[in-house]
Coordinates of C-alpha atoms and ligand atoms in Angstrom, one line a residue:
X1 CA 3.1 68.7 30.9
X2 CA 6.3 67.4 31.8
X3 CA 7.6 63.5 31.7
X4 CA 11.1 62.7 32.3
X5 CA 12.8 59.3 31.8
X6 CA 16.0 58.7 33.6
X7 CA 18.5 55.5 33.3
X8 CA 21.7 54.6 35.1
X9 CA 22.6 52.2 32.5
X10 CA 26.1 53.0 31.2
X11 CA 27.2 55.1 29.2
X12 CA 23.9 56.5 30.0
X13 CA 23.9 58.8 27.4
X14 CA 23.0 55.7 25.2
X15 CA 19.3 56.6 25.9
X16 CA 20.0 59.5 23.1
X17 CA 20.2 56.9 20.6
X18 CA 17.3 54.5 21.9
X19 CA 15.0 57.9 21.7
X20 CA 16.6 58.6 18.6
X21 CA 17.0 62.4 20.2
X22 CA 20.7 63.6 20.6
X23 CA 21.4 64.5 24.2
X24 CA 23.0 67.9 23.3
X25 CA 20.1 69.2 21.4
X26 CA 16.6 70.7 22.4
X27 CA 14.3 69.7 19.5
X28 CA 10.6 70.9 19.1
X29 CA 7.7 69.4 17.2
X30 CA 4.8 70.6 16.0
X31 CA 1.2 68.6 17.1
X32 CA -1.7 69.7 16.0
X33 CA -2.6 70.4 19.7
X34 CA 0.5 72.8 20.7
X35 CA 4.3 71.8 20.7
X36 CA 6.4 68.9 22.1
X37 CA 9.9 69.5 22.8
X38 CA 12.7 67.2 23.6
X39 CA 15.5 68.1 26.1
X40 CA 18.2 66.4 28.5
X41 CA 18.3 68.1 31.8
X42 CA 21.6 65.9 32.7
X43 CA 23.4 63.7 30.3
X44 CA 26.7 62.3 31.8
X45 CA 28.1 58.6 31.4
X46 CA 26.8 57.8 34.6
X47 CA 22.9 59.1 34.6
X48 CA 20.8 60.7 31.5
X49 CA 17.5 62.1 31.6
X50 CA 15.4 63.2 28.6
X51 CA 12.3 65.2 29.1
X52 CA 9.3 65.5 26.9
X53 CA 7.9 68.9 27.5
X54 CA 4.2 69.3 26.0
X55 CA 3.0 72.6 25.8
X56 CA -0.8 72.5 25.0
X57 CA -2.8 75.2 23.6
X58 CA -6.1 75.5 24.7
X59 CA -7.2 78.0 22.1
X60 CA -6.4 75.5 19.2
X61 CA -8.3 72.5 21.0
X62 CA -11.7 74.7 20.6
X63 CA -10.7 76.2 17.5
X64 CA -10.6 72.7 15.6
X65 CA -14.4 72.1 17.3
X66 CA -17.2 72.8 15.0
X67 CA -19.8 75.3 16.9
X68 CA -22.3 72.6 16.4
X69 CA -21.2 70.6 18.9
X70 CA -22.9 72.9 21.6
X71 CA -22.1 76.5 23.2
X72 CA -18.5 77.3 24.0
X73 CA -17.9 77.3 27.5
X74 CA -15.5 78.6 29.8
X75 CA -14.5 75.1 30.8
X76 CA -13.5 74.5 27.2
X77 CA -10.6 77.4 27.6
X78 CA -10.1 76.7 31.0
X79 CA -9.3 73.2 32.1
X80 CA -6.6 70.6 33.4
X81 CA -5.4 69.2 30.2
X82 CA -2.5 71.4 29.8
X83 CA -1.5 70.6 33.0
X84 CA -1.8 67.0 33.4
X85 CA -0.7 63.4 31.5
X86 CA -3.3 62.3 29.4
X87 CA -4.1 60.9 26.2
X88 CA -2.1 63.9 24.4
X89 CA 0.8 63.0 26.3
X90 CA 0.1 59.2 24.9
X91 CA -0.1 60.7 21.3
X92 CA 3.0 63.1 22.0
X93 CA 5.1 59.7 22.9
X94 CA 3.6 58.1 19.6
X95 CA 4.5 60.7 17.2
X96 CA 8.0 62.2 19.0
X97 CA 9.2 58.9 20.0
X98 CA 8.0 56.5 17.3
X99 CA 10.9 54.6 16.5
X100 CA 11.6 53.8 20.3
X101 CA 8.2 53.3 20.7
X102 CA 8.3 50.2 18.2
X103 CA 11.4 48.9 19.5
X104 CA 14.0 49.9 16.9
X105 CA 17.4 51.1 16.7
X106 CA 19.8 51.0 14.1
X107 CA 23.0 51.9 16.0
X108 CA 22.4 49.9 19.1
X109 CA 20.0 46.8 17.8
X110 CA 21.2 45.1 20.8
X111 CA 20.1 47.5 23.4
X112 CA 16.9 48.0 22.2
X113 CA 15.9 44.3 23.4
X114 CA 17.7 44.7 26.6
X115 CA 16.3 45.5 30.1
X116 CA 17.8 48.6 31.5
X117 CA 17.0 50.4 34.8
X118 CA 14.6 53.1 33.8
X119 CA 12.7 55.6 36.3
X120 CA 9.9 57.8 34.9
X121 CA 8.4 60.8 36.4
X122 CA 5.2 62.2 35.7
X123 CA 4.5 65.3 37.9
X124 CA 0.7 65.2 37.6
X125 CA -0.9 62.0 36.6
X126 CA -5.1 62.1 37.1
X127 CA -5.4 58.8 38.7
X128 CA -9.3 58.1 38.3
X129 CA -9.4 54.9 40.8
X130 CA -7.2 56.4 43.3
X131 CA -3.5 55.3 44.3
X132 CA -5.0 51.7 44.8
X133 CA -5.8 51.7 40.7
X134 CA -2.3 53.0 39.8
X135 CA -0.8 50.6 41.9
X136 CA -2.9 47.4 40.3
X137 CA -2.1 49.0 36.8
X138 CA 1.8 49.0 37.2
X139 CA 2.8 46.7 39.8
X140 CA 2.1 43.6 38.1
X141 CA 4.3 44.8 35.3
X142 CA 7.0 45.0 37.8
X143 CA 7.4 48.7 38.4
X144 CA 8.1 49.9 41.9
X145 CA 5.3 52.7 42.1
X146 CA 6.1 56.0 44.4
X147 CA 2.8 58.0 44.2
X148 CA 2.3 61.7 46.0
X149 CA -1.3 62.8 46.4
X150 CA -1.3 66.6 45.4
X151 CA -3.7 68.7 47.3
X152 CA -6.5 70.0 45.5
X153 CA -5.4 73.8 46.7
X154 CA -2.6 74.5 48.9
X155 CA -4.4 77.3 50.4
X156 CA -7.4 75.2 51.5
X157 CA -6.3 71.9 53.1
X158 CA -9.8 71.4 54.3
X159 CA -10.9 70.6 50.8
X160 CA -8.6 67.1 50.6
X161 CA -6.8 65.8 47.7
X162 CA -7.4 66.3 44.3
X163 CA -7.4 63.2 41.8
X164 CA -3.8 64.2 40.9
X165 CA -0.7 62.5 41.7
X166 CA 3.0 63.2 41.5
X167 CA 4.4 59.8 40.0
X168 CA 7.8 57.9 40.2
X169 CA 7.7 54.7 38.2
X170 CA 10.8 52.7 38.5
X171 CA 11.7 49.2 36.4
X172 CA 14.5 47.4 34.5
X173 CA 13.1 46.9 31.2
X174 CA 13.1 47.1 27.8
X175 CA 12.7 51.3 26.7
X176 CA 10.0 50.3 23.9
X177 CA 8.1 48.3 26.8
X178 CA 8.1 51.2 28.8
X179 CA 6.6 53.5 26.3
X180 CA 4.1 51.4 25.6
X181 CA 2.7 50.6 29.0
X182 CA 2.7 54.5 29.6
X183 CA 1.2 54.9 25.9
X184 CA -2.0 52.7 27.0
X185 CA -2.2 53.1 30.6
X186 CA -2.1 57.3 31.2
X187 CA -5.5 57.3 29.5
X188 CA -6.9 54.6 31.3
X189 CA -5.9 56.4 34.2
X190 CA -7.3 59.5 33.2
X191 CA -10.1 57.9 32.1
X192 CA -10.5 60.3 29.2
X193 CA -9.7 60.8 25.5
X194 CA -9.5 63.8 23.7
X195 CA -10.4 62.3 19.9
X196 CA -13.2 60.2 18.6
X197 CA -12.6 56.1 19.6
X198 CA -13.2 53.8 16.7
X199 CA -12.7 50.7 15.6
X200 CA -9.2 51.3 14.7
X201 CA -8.3 52.2 18.2
X202 CA -8.6 48.3 19.4
X203 CA -6.0 47.9 17.0
X204 CA -4.0 50.2 18.7
X205 CA -4.9 48.8 21.9
X206 CA -3.7 45.2 20.7
X207 CA -0.5 46.5 19.2
X208 CA 0.7 48.8 21.8
X209 CA -0.5 45.8 24.5
X210 CA 1.5 43.0 23.0
X211 CA 3.2 40.9 25.0
X212 CA 1.8 42.1 28.3
X213 CA -2.0 43.0 28.1
X214 CA -3.2 39.3 27.3
X215 CA -1.8 38.4 31.1
X216 CA -2.4 41.6 32.9
X217 CA -5.0 40.6 35.8
X218 CA -6.6 43.9 35.2
X219 CA -6.9 43.6 31.6
X220 CA -10.8 44.1 31.3
X221 CA -10.6 47.3 33.1
X222 CA -8.0 48.5 30.5
X223 CA -9.5 47.8 27.6
X224 CA -13.1 48.9 29.2
X225 CA -11.7 52.4 30.0
X226 CA -9.0 52.3 27.0
X227 CA -12.2 52.2 24.7
X228 CA -13.7 54.6 26.6
X229 CA -16.3 52.1 27.5
X230 CA -17.8 51.0 24.5
X231 CA -19.1 47.7 25.0
X232 CA -18.4 46.4 21.7
X233 CA -15.3 47.5 21.2
X234 CA -14.4 46.2 24.8
X235 CA -15.4 43.1 23.7
X236 CA -13.9 42.4 20.4
X237 CA -10.9 43.7 21.9
X238 CA -11.0 41.3 25.0
X239 CA -11.9 38.2 22.5
X240 CA -8.8 38.5 20.9
X241 CA -6.6 39.3 23.8
X242 CA -8.3 36.0 25.0
X243 CA -8.0 33.8 22.3
X244 CA -4.3 35.0 21.5
X245 CA -2.8 34.5 25.0
X246 CA -4.6 31.1 24.6
X247 CA -3.7 29.6 21.2
X248 CA 0.1 30.6 22.1
X249 CA -0.2 28.2 24.9
X250 CA -3.2 25.7 24.3
X251 CA -2.4 24.8 21.0
X252 CA 0.9 23.5 21.7
X253 CA 0.8 22.5 25.2
X254 CA -2.5 20.1 24.6
X255 CA -0.6 18.2 21.7
X256 CA 3.0 18.3 23.2
X257 CA 2.0 17.4 26.6
X258 CA 0.9 13.7 25.4
X259 CA 4.4 13.9 23.8
X260 CA 6.2 14.6 26.6
X261 CA 4.5 11.8 28.7
X262 CA 5.2 9.4 25.9
X263 CA 8.9 9.8 26.2
X264 CA 9.0 9.7 30.0
X265 CA 6.5 7.2 30.5
X266 CA 8.7 4.0 30.2
X267 CA 9.4 4.8 34.3
X268 CA 5.5 6.5 34.6
X269 CA 7.8 9.6 35.8
X270 CA 4.8 11.8 35.9
X271 CA 3.3 9.5 38.2
X272 CA 6.4 9.5 40.7
X273 CA 6.7 12.7 40.7
X274 CA 3.0 13.6 41.5
X275 CA 3.8 11.1 44.8
X276 CA 6.8 12.7 45.5
X277 CA 5.7 16.2 46.0
X278 CA 2.3 15.0 47.7
X279 CA 4.9 13.1 50.0
X280 CA 7.0 16.6 50.4
X281 CA 4.1 18.4 50.9
X282 CA 2.9 16.3 53.9
X283 CA 6.1 16.2 55.1
X284 CA 6.2 20.0 55.2
X285 CA 2.8 20.2 56.9
X286 CA 1.4 22.5 54.3
X287 CA -2.0 22.8 55.0
X288 CA -2.8 25.9 51.8
X289 CA -1.6 24.8 48.7
X290 CA -1.3 26.7 45.3
X291 CA -0.1 24.7 42.7
X292 CA 1.0 27.4 40.2
X293 CA 0.6 26.4 36.0
X294 CA -1.2 23.3 37.4
X295 CA -2.4 22.2 34.1
X296 CA -4.9 19.7 33.8
X297 CA -4.9 19.3 37.4
X298 CA -3.1 16.0 37.9
X299 CA -1.5 17.2 41.3
X300 CA -4.6 18.9 42.4
X301 CA -6.3 15.6 41.5
X302 CA -3.9 14.1 44.5
X303 CA -4.0 16.5 46.8
X304 CA -8.1 16.1 47.2
X305 CA -7.8 12.5 47.8
X306 CA -5.6 13.5 50.8
X307 CA -7.6 14.8 54.2
X308 CA -4.5 16.9 55.2
X309 CA -4.8 20.1 52.5
X310 CA -7.6 22.4 53.6
X311 CA -7.0 24.8 50.7
X312 CA -5.9 23.7 47.1
X313 CA -5.9 26.1 44.8
X314 CA -4.6 25.7 40.8
X315 CA -3.7 28.6 38.8
X316 CA -2.9 28.7 35.3
X317 CA -2.8 31.0 32.5
X318 CA -4.5 28.8 30.3
X319 CA -8.4 28.9 30.0
X320 CA -8.3 25.6 28.5
X321 CA -6.1 23.6 30.6
X322 CA -8.4 25.0 33.7
X323 CA -11.5 24.0 31.8
X324 CA -10.2 20.9 31.0
X325 CA -9.1 20.3 34.8
X326 CA -12.6 21.6 36.2
X327 CA -14.1 18.8 34.0
X328 CA -11.7 15.8 35.0
X329 CA -11.9 16.9 38.9
X330 CA -15.7 17.2 38.6
X331 CA -15.9 13.9 36.8
X332 CA -14.5 12.6 40.3
X333 CA -17.6 13.4 41.9
X334 CA -15.9 15.3 44.9
X335 CA -17.5 15.7 48.1
X336 CA -18.9 19.0 49.9
X337 CA -15.8 19.2 51.7
X338 CA -13.3 18.7 48.4
X339 CA -15.7 21.3 46.5
X340 CA -14.9 23.4 49.6
X341 CA -11.4 23.4 49.5
X342 CA -10.8 23.8 45.8
X343 CA -10.3 26.8 43.8
X344 CA -9.3 27.4 40.2
X345 CA -7.6 30.9 39.2
X346 CA -6.6 31.8 35.8
X347 CA -3.5 34.1 36.0
X348 CA 0.0 34.3 35.1
X349 CA 2.9 33.7 37.1
X350 CA 4.7 36.7 35.6
X351 CA 2.3 39.3 37.3
X352 CA 2.1 40.3 40.6
X353 CA -1.1 38.6 41.9
X354 CA -2.6 39.2 45.7
X355 CA -4.8 35.7 45.1
X356 CA -1.5 34.2 45.7
X357 CA -0.6 35.7 48.9
X358 CA -1.2 33.5 52.1
X359 CA -0.3 30.0 51.4
X360 CA 1.9 27.7 53.2
X361 CA 3.4 26.0 49.8
X362 CA 3.4 26.5 46.3
X363 CA 4.0 24.0 43.8
X364 CA 5.4 24.5 40.1
X365 CA 5.4 21.0 38.8
X366 CA 7.6 21.1 35.3
X367 CA 6.1 24.9 34.9
X368 CA 9.6 26.7 34.6
X369 CA 10.8 25.3 31.2
X370 CA 7.9 26.8 29.7
X371 CA 8.7 30.5 30.3
X372 CA 10.8 32.7 28.8
X373 CA 14.4 32.8 29.9
X374 CA 13.8 36.6 30.3
X375 CA 10.2 36.2 32.2
X376 CA 12.1 34.3 35.3
X377 CA 12.8 36.9 36.8
X378 CA 9.5 38.3 37.0
X379 CA 8.5 35.0 38.3
X380 CA 10.8 35.2 40.6
X381 CA 9.5 38.1 42.2
X382 CA 6.1 37.4 41.8
X383 CA 6.5 34.1 43.9
X384 CA 8.9 34.8 45.9
X385 CA 8.8 38.2 46.7
X386 CA 5.3 39.0 46.7
X387 CA 3.3 36.0 47.2
X388 CA 5.8 34.4 49.6
X389 CA 4.8 30.9 50.6
X390 CA 6.4 29.5 53.5
X391 CA 7.6 26.4 51.0
X392 CA 8.1 26.2 46.8
X393 CA 8.5 22.9 45.4
X394 CA 9.7 23.4 41.9
X395 CA 10.2 20.1 39.5
X396 CA 11.9 20.5 36.0
X397 CA 13.8 18.2 33.4
X398 CA 17.2 17.3 34.3
X399 CA 18.9 17.8 30.4
X400 CA 21.8 15.4 31.3
X401 CA 19.3 12.4 31.5
X402 CA 17.8 13.0 27.8
X403 CA 20.3 11.0 26.4
X404 CA 18.9 8.1 28.3
X405 CA 15.0 8.6 26.7
X406 CA 14.9 6.4 23.6
X407 CA 12.5 8.0 21.6
X408 CA 14.3 11.4 21.8
X409 CA 16.6 12.4 19.3
X410 CA 20.0 13.7 20.3
X411 CA 20.1 17.7 21.2
X412 CA 16.2 17.7 21.2
X413 CA 14.3 18.9 24.1
X414 CA 11.6 17.0 25.6
X415 CA 8.4 18.9 25.2
X416 CA 8.5 21.6 21.9
X417 CA 7.0 24.4 24.0
X418 CA 10.1 24.0 26.5
X419 CA 12.2 27.2 26.5
X420 CA 15.1 25.7 28.2
X421 CA 16.1 22.5 30.0
X422 CA 18.7 22.7 32.4
X423 CA 21.7 20.6 33.9
X424 CA 21.8 19.7 37.5
X425 CA 24.5 22.3 38.0
X426 CA 22.6 24.9 36.1
X427 CA 19.5 24.6 37.9
X428 CA 20.8 24.4 41.6
X429 CA 23.3 27.7 40.4
X430 CA 19.4 29.5 39.9
X431 CA 17.8 28.2 42.4
X432 CA 20.3 29.0 44.9
X433 CA 20.6 32.5 43.5
X434 CA 16.7 33.0 44.1
X435 CA 17.1 31.5 47.9
X436 CA 19.6 33.9 48.7
X437 CA 17.9 37.2 47.0
X438 CA 14.5 36.1 48.5
X439 CA 15.5 34.6 52.1
X440 CA 14.9 31.1 51.4
X441 CA 17.2 28.0 51.4
X442 CA 16.8 25.3 48.9
X443 CA 17.3 21.7 49.0
X444 CA 17.9 19.4 46.6
X445 CA 16.6 15.9 44.9
X446 CA 16.5 13.8 41.9
X447 CA 13.3 12.2 41.2
X448 CA 12.9 8.6 39.3
X449 CA 15.8 6.1 38.7
X450 CA 19.4 7.8 39.6
X451 CA 21.6 7.2 37.3
X452 CA 25.3 7.1 38.4
X453 CA 26.1 9.0 35.2
X454 CA 23.5 11.5 34.2
X455 CA 21.3 11.8 37.7
X456 CA 17.7 11.3 37.7
X457 CA 15.1 12.5 34.9
X458 CA 13.6 15.1 36.7
X459 CA 15.0 17.7 39.3
X460 CA 13.2 18.9 42.5
X461 CA 14.3 21.9 44.5
X462 CA 12.2 22.5 47.7
X463 CA 12.7 26.2 49.4
X464 CA 11.6 27.3 52.7
X465 CA 11.3 30.6 54.4
X466 CA 14.5 31.2 56.1
X467 CA 13.8 32.7 59.6
Ligands
SAH501 N1 2.3 21.4 36.3 C1 1.4 20.5 35.2 C2 1.5 21.5 33.9 C3 2.9 21.2 33.5 S1 2.7 21.9 31.9 C4 1.9 19.1 35.4 O1 2.7 18.9 35.8 O2 1.1 18.2 34.7 C5 3.1 23.6 32.0 C6 1.9 24.5 32.7 O3 2.3 26.0 32.6 C7 1.2 25.0 31.2 O4 -0.3 24.0 32.0 C8 0.9 26.4 30.9 O5 -0.2 26.6 30.6 C9 1.3 26.8 32.4 N2 2.0 28.2 32.0 C10 3.1 28.6 31.5 N3 3.2 29.7 31.4 C11 2.3 30.2 32.3 C12 2.3 31.1 33.0 N4 3.2 32.4 32.8 N5 1.4 31.7 34.2 C13 1.0 30.5 34.7 N6 1.2 29.4 34.3 C14 1.5 29.1 32.8

């Protein structure tokens, strides 16, 4: 079984530092199921490839088992395990690349935290659930997936394809994240594990899934398969994943949204924002609208009051926010027509999600500043490349205006969960880059009183597909 990892990040031989394996050496490691070797088929400044070769000894696998576990059948000795990527490869990654997997590198601490171009090649990956499941697992994480189905037997084409695929995965990503994704997802695709799965497997899943599994659209299926369909363990894992996800956003967001409102209250900026956005959506003739990061549903509520919107969808990563939205909207006694047009979806803007496709317009009202800067690129692809609505309306605070807010100490952002607030130049620079990269036009406007010196408190960008 072979796994290769290639980078073109220069100098490419830095991959050796990240993996803690010298590119000039071939090293071997004993595992309790065979031997793992690491070597570099190529190692130049431009391109470097590290290979992990796993030589599984099928006899040693059987030897460890007690006779009481059943009669030894031929299948125990002759099977696909030595030739395919499976939980054996995950364990080998954890043992051989332990430091890289945990995201440490004394020599190049900055590079560990840098997303670099990486390509993984897995010549034989069992994909139970087919190519579509393979894509559902890796594409939301930003991978470009190339998969070629392998025939069952070249001499008998009539037998059709096997469950195995030759797979290449390409992404610009931190090496430790890539190794974590492989560690968790290979056994999930294989739908098998070579060892007993107990409570400590939940801890492993949460540790290696940190930062990506909580929001992954397939998190239920991943947890279920990873934990060998043991309902109790799967429930334990999902409860913690959901709890962490929400604790992260809810506790901060709910209380702090009120703080932000208090600061902006004087000019009831929130109301002006909503009115401006609704007017813009009408002007654009949008019928199907998706509000990304809808929060407690303030915009949704205004959209429902209009007759011209046929489909109104709210999306938020926070269950709690969606629950509040649902409760508030129900209190408005929606008509049957309004109920039919409304949909609330839990999902994250940084993971590709086909449920976001097919809209005339998407809105991101005071949302981008809640995303970590290094997740913005993921959101850009999800919204502009994959969901690709005809128009996108985005608003975000104009930091230049903050000096005009009385309750806001100098240099502080309007909301504790804001990861950044931008000047007009910064926002326009970024938005223009997005428009060029994804084939949109963009126009800017201010919302709220227009101060000659510092502009308006809220800045808005309206993107339209450039056709
Ligand atoms: N648009 C709403 C809420 C803005 S607050 C309004 O104007 O009132 C920001 C919202 O973005 C929060 O509800 C938060 O849960 C949501 N959010 C933050 N990160 C997200 C992500 N990655 N995916 C989806 N929603 C996210």
